Short mmCIF file of C-alpha atoms in Angstrom, two decimals:
data_model
loop_
_atom_site.label_atom_id
_atom_site.label_comp_id
_atom_site.label_asym_id
_atom_site.label_seq_id
_atom_site.Cartn_x
_atom_site.Cartn_y
_atom_site.Cartn_z
CA MET A 218 63.85 -248.28 -141.94
CA ASP A 219 60.78 -247.08 -143.81
CA ASP A 220 57.82 -245.21 -142.32
CA GLN A 221 55.55 -248.24 -142.43
CA ARG A 222 57.87 -250.26 -140.20
CA LEU A 223 58.43 -247.34 -137.83
CA VAL A 224 54.69 -246.82 -137.52
CA ALA A 225 54.20 -250.50 -136.71
CA LEU A 226 56.83 -250.33 -133.99
CA ALA A 227 55.39 -247.10 -132.60
CA GLN A 228 51.94 -248.70 -132.51
CA GLU A 229 53.47 -251.44 -130.38
CA GLY A 230 54.50 -248.75 -127.90
CA ASN A 231 58.08 -248.11 -129.03
CA PRO A 232 58.75 -244.40 -128.34
CA ASP A 233 62.09 -244.47 -130.15
CA ALA A 234 60.34 -245.44 -133.38
CA PHE A 235 57.99 -242.51 -133.06
CA SER A 236 60.93 -240.21 -132.29
CA LEU A 237 62.49 -241.27 -135.58
CA LEU A 238 59.23 -240.45 -137.38
CA VAL A 239 59.22 -237.02 -135.76
CA GLU A 240 62.84 -236.41 -136.73
CA ARG A 241 62.18 -237.53 -140.29
CA HIS A 242 59.09 -235.36 -140.85
CA GLN A 243 59.46 -232.38 -138.54
CA THR A 244 60.94 -230.10 -141.20
CA MET A 245 58.02 -230.75 -143.56
CA VAL A 246 55.49 -230.24 -140.78
CA TYR A 247 57.09 -227.04 -139.52
CA ASN A 248 57.39 -225.52 -143.00
CA LEU A 249 53.77 -226.36 -143.78
CA ALA A 250 52.65 -224.87 -140.46
CA LEU A 251 54.73 -221.76 -141.07
CA GLY A 252 53.18 -221.32 -144.50
CA LYS A 253 49.69 -221.60 -143.01
CA THR A 254 50.19 -219.35 -139.98
CA GLY A 255 52.92 -216.93 -141.09
CA SER A 256 54.39 -216.98 -137.58
CA PRO A 257 57.35 -219.05 -136.33
CA GLN A 258 55.84 -219.18 -132.85
CA ASP A 259 52.47 -220.38 -134.18
CA ALA A 260 54.22 -222.81 -136.52
CA GLU A 261 56.00 -224.35 -133.56
CA GLU A 262 52.71 -224.71 -131.69
CA VAL A 263 51.02 -226.28 -134.71
CA THR A 264 53.97 -228.66 -135.16
CA GLN A 265 53.72 -229.83 -131.56
CA THR A 266 49.95 -230.23 -131.85
CA ALA A 267 50.22 -232.21 -135.08
CA PHE A 268 52.74 -234.67 -133.65
CA LEU A 269 50.76 -234.99 -130.42
CA LYS A 270 47.63 -235.85 -132.41
CA ALA A 271 49.68 -238.29 -134.49
CA TRP A 272 50.92 -240.06 -131.37
CA GLN A 273 47.43 -240.16 -129.87
CA GLY A 274 45.92 -241.35 -133.16
CA LEU A 275 48.49 -244.07 -133.93
CA PRO A 276 46.46 -246.93 -132.41
CA ALA A 277 43.65 -246.21 -134.88
CA PHE A 278 45.94 -245.52 -137.86
CA GLN A 279 45.44 -248.36 -140.36
CA GLY A 280 47.94 -247.32 -142.99
CA LYS A 281 45.41 -246.87 -145.78
CA ALA A 282 47.19 -243.60 -146.56
CA ALA A 283 50.90 -242.94 -146.24
CA PHE A 284 51.99 -241.75 -142.81
CA SER A 285 53.31 -238.54 -144.39
CA SER A 286 49.92 -237.82 -146.02
CA TRP A 287 48.11 -238.48 -142.74
CA LEU A 288 50.55 -236.20 -140.92
CA TYR A 289 50.03 -233.56 -143.59
CA ARG A 290 46.31 -233.57 -142.95
CA LEU A 291 46.82 -233.40 -139.18
CA THR A 292 49.07 -230.37 -139.64
CA VAL A 293 46.65 -228.54 -141.90
CA ASN A 294 43.79 -229.18 -139.49
CA ALA A 295 45.87 -228.03 -136.52
CA ALA A 296 46.78 -224.82 -138.33
CA ILE A 297 43.14 -224.15 -139.25
CA ASP A 298 42.06 -224.75 -135.66
CA LEU A 299 44.69 -222.35 -134.33
CA LEU A 300 43.73 -219.62 -136.79
CA ARG A 301 40.06 -220.01 -135.95
CA GLN A 302 40.70 -219.96 -132.21
CA ARG A 303 42.67 -216.75 -132.49
CA SER A 304 40.10 -215.18 -134.82
CA ARG A 305 42.64 -214.47 -137.52
CA ARG A 306 39.95 -214.17 -140.10
CA PRO A 307 39.95 -212.16 -143.30
CA GLN A 308 37.76 -209.09 -143.61
CA THR A 309 36.19 -210.49 -146.76
CA LEU A 310 36.03 -213.90 -148.43
CA SER A 311 35.94 -214.57 -152.15
CA LEU A 312 33.39 -217.34 -152.30
CA ASP A 313 33.18 -217.66 -156.08
CA ASP A 314 29.41 -217.46 -155.82
CA PRO A 315 27.42 -214.36 -156.79
CA ASP A 316 24.41 -215.59 -154.79
CA LEU A 317 26.29 -215.19 -151.52
CA PRO A 318 25.92 -211.75 -149.93
CA PRO A 319 29.18 -209.78 -149.75
CA VAL A 320 30.80 -208.71 -146.52
CA PRO A 321 31.83 -205.12 -147.29
CA ASP A 322 34.67 -203.26 -145.63
CA PRO A 323 33.19 -200.95 -143.04
CA ALA A 324 33.12 -197.23 -143.74
CA GLU A 325 34.18 -194.68 -141.15
CA ASP A 326 30.57 -194.39 -140.03
CA PRO A 327 30.15 -196.25 -136.69
CA GLN A 328 26.83 -197.73 -137.78
CA ALA A 329 28.40 -199.10 -140.95
CA GLN A 330 31.23 -200.57 -138.89
CA ALA A 331 28.76 -202.24 -136.54
CA GLU A 332 26.76 -203.68 -139.45
CA ALA A 333 29.91 -204.99 -141.14
CA GLN A 334 31.04 -206.59 -137.89
CA GLU A 335 27.67 -208.26 -137.48
CA ARG A 336 27.81 -209.57 -141.04
CA ARG A 337 31.26 -211.04 -140.45
CA ARG A 338 30.02 -212.61 -137.22
CA GLN A 339 27.06 -214.22 -138.99
CA LEU A 340 29.26 -215.36 -141.88
CA TRP A 341 31.72 -217.12 -139.59
CA GLN A 342 28.95 -218.52 -137.46
CA ALA A 343 27.54 -220.09 -140.61
CA ILE A 344 30.97 -221.40 -141.64
CA ASP A 345 31.54 -222.90 -138.19
CA ALA A 346 28.17 -224.65 -138.44
CA LEU A 347 29.14 -226.50 -141.63
CA PRO A 348 29.73 -230.25 -141.23
CA GLU A 349 33.44 -231.03 -140.87
CA ILE A 350 33.65 -232.80 -144.26
CA HIS A 351 32.44 -229.61 -145.92
CA ARG A 352 34.00 -226.99 -143.63
CA THR A 353 37.61 -228.14 -143.95
CA PRO A 354 37.82 -228.12 -147.77
CA PHE A 355 35.86 -224.85 -147.79
CA LEU A 356 38.37 -223.17 -145.48
CA LEU A 357 41.30 -224.58 -147.43
CA ARG A 358 39.83 -223.20 -150.64
CA GLU A 359 38.52 -219.84 -149.47
CA MET A 360 40.81 -219.01 -146.56
CA GLU A 361 44.05 -220.65 -147.68
CA GLY A 362 43.64 -220.37 -151.44
CA TYR A 363 44.40 -224.04 -152.11
CA SER A 364 43.72 -225.47 -155.55
CA TYR A 365 41.37 -228.42 -155.92
CA ARG A 366 44.37 -230.69 -156.47
CA GLU A 367 46.11 -229.42 -153.32
CA ILE A 368 42.97 -229.91 -151.25
CA ALA A 369 42.54 -233.41 -152.62
CA LYS A 370 46.12 -234.24 -151.66
CA ALA A 371 45.80 -232.70 -148.20
CA LEU A 372 42.57 -234.56 -147.40
CA GLY A 373 43.22 -237.79 -149.28
CA LEU A 374 40.24 -237.31 -151.61
CA GLU A 375 39.54 -237.35 -155.31
CA GLU A 376 39.32 -233.93 -156.97
CA GLY A 377 35.73 -234.64 -157.95
CA THR A 378 34.85 -235.30 -154.31
CA VAL A 379 36.53 -232.04 -153.29
CA LYS A 380 34.51 -230.12 -155.87
CA SER A 381 31.22 -231.73 -154.80
CA ARG A 382 31.90 -231.01 -151.13
CA LEU A 383 32.77 -227.42 -151.90
CA ALA A 384 29.59 -227.04 -153.90
CA ARG A 385 27.59 -228.53 -151.06
CA ALA A 386 29.34 -226.24 -148.56
CA ARG A 387 28.35 -223.18 -150.60
CA VAL A 388 24.75 -224.37 -150.82
CA LEU A 389 24.58 -224.89 -147.07
CA LEU A 390 26.32 -221.60 -146.37
CA ARG A 391 24.10 -219.67 -148.76
CA SER A 392 21.00 -221.22 -147.22
CA GLU A 393 22.11 -220.27 -143.71
CA LEU A 394 22.99 -216.70 -144.68
CA LEU A 395 19.81 -216.16 -146.64
CA SER A 396 17.79 -217.36 -143.66
CA HIS A 397 18.69 -213.95 -142.22
CA GLY A 398 16.53 -212.41 -144.93
CA ASN A 399 15.77 -209.18 -143.11
CA PHE A 400 19.40 -208.55 -142.31
CA TRP A 401 20.75 -209.40 -145.75
CA GLY A 402 17.80 -207.92 -147.57
CA ARG A 403 17.58 -210.92 -149.89
CA GLU A 404 15.44 -213.99 -150.23
CA ALA A 405 16.57 -217.41 -151.30
CA SER A 406 15.55 -218.18 -154.86
CA LYS A 407 13.76 -221.36 -155.87
CA GLU A 408 16.90 -222.33 -157.78
CA THR A 409 19.01 -221.91 -154.65
CA LYS A 410 16.60 -223.92 -152.52
CA GLY A 411 16.63 -226.77 -154.98
CA LYS A 412 20.38 -227.09 -155.41
CA GLY A 413 22.74 -229.64 -153.99
CA GLY A 414 20.34 -232.34 -152.93
CA ASP A 415 22.49 -235.17 -154.28
CA LEU A 416 25.87 -233.69 -153.57
CA GLU A 417 28.16 -235.43 -151.14
#
């Protein structure tokens, strides 16, 4: 029985059909979660979360994407949420944008450490404030190192849409960071302020 039929049965309230979907896809989900978290324990938690969200979201699932693609996206999002909640965040991010202020590794000096910590806090505060449609591809690109094609597959988007959302995310992030002009010691340029107005 194919996924489409099992999904239809599960949507009618058949738990056995959903159990078959879990059995069929659990290896893929677990391996993806393990690759994202690097921890078997966390991968198990992400796997459980992804299938729970799939079960809860089945009534609204319309089948426009394959069930496996939808489940893939749920797993990626669950892994990102877990990593964010546990503050497993890199010391620096390569944002592919020279206009964004760097977040340097702190020196041994306590003041430098405090300043670096504050910069990281402001950076992640700005990232967390991004709209979901921009934050998720941004994190996949900058935190997970996904290619544009991989992000497009994970989120069910065209590569061009991924690129435009990433560009918009960087504009929004740059604007937020540069609003702390005294802290960063930089001012937003006219070019920066005028970018991204028609991006998705």
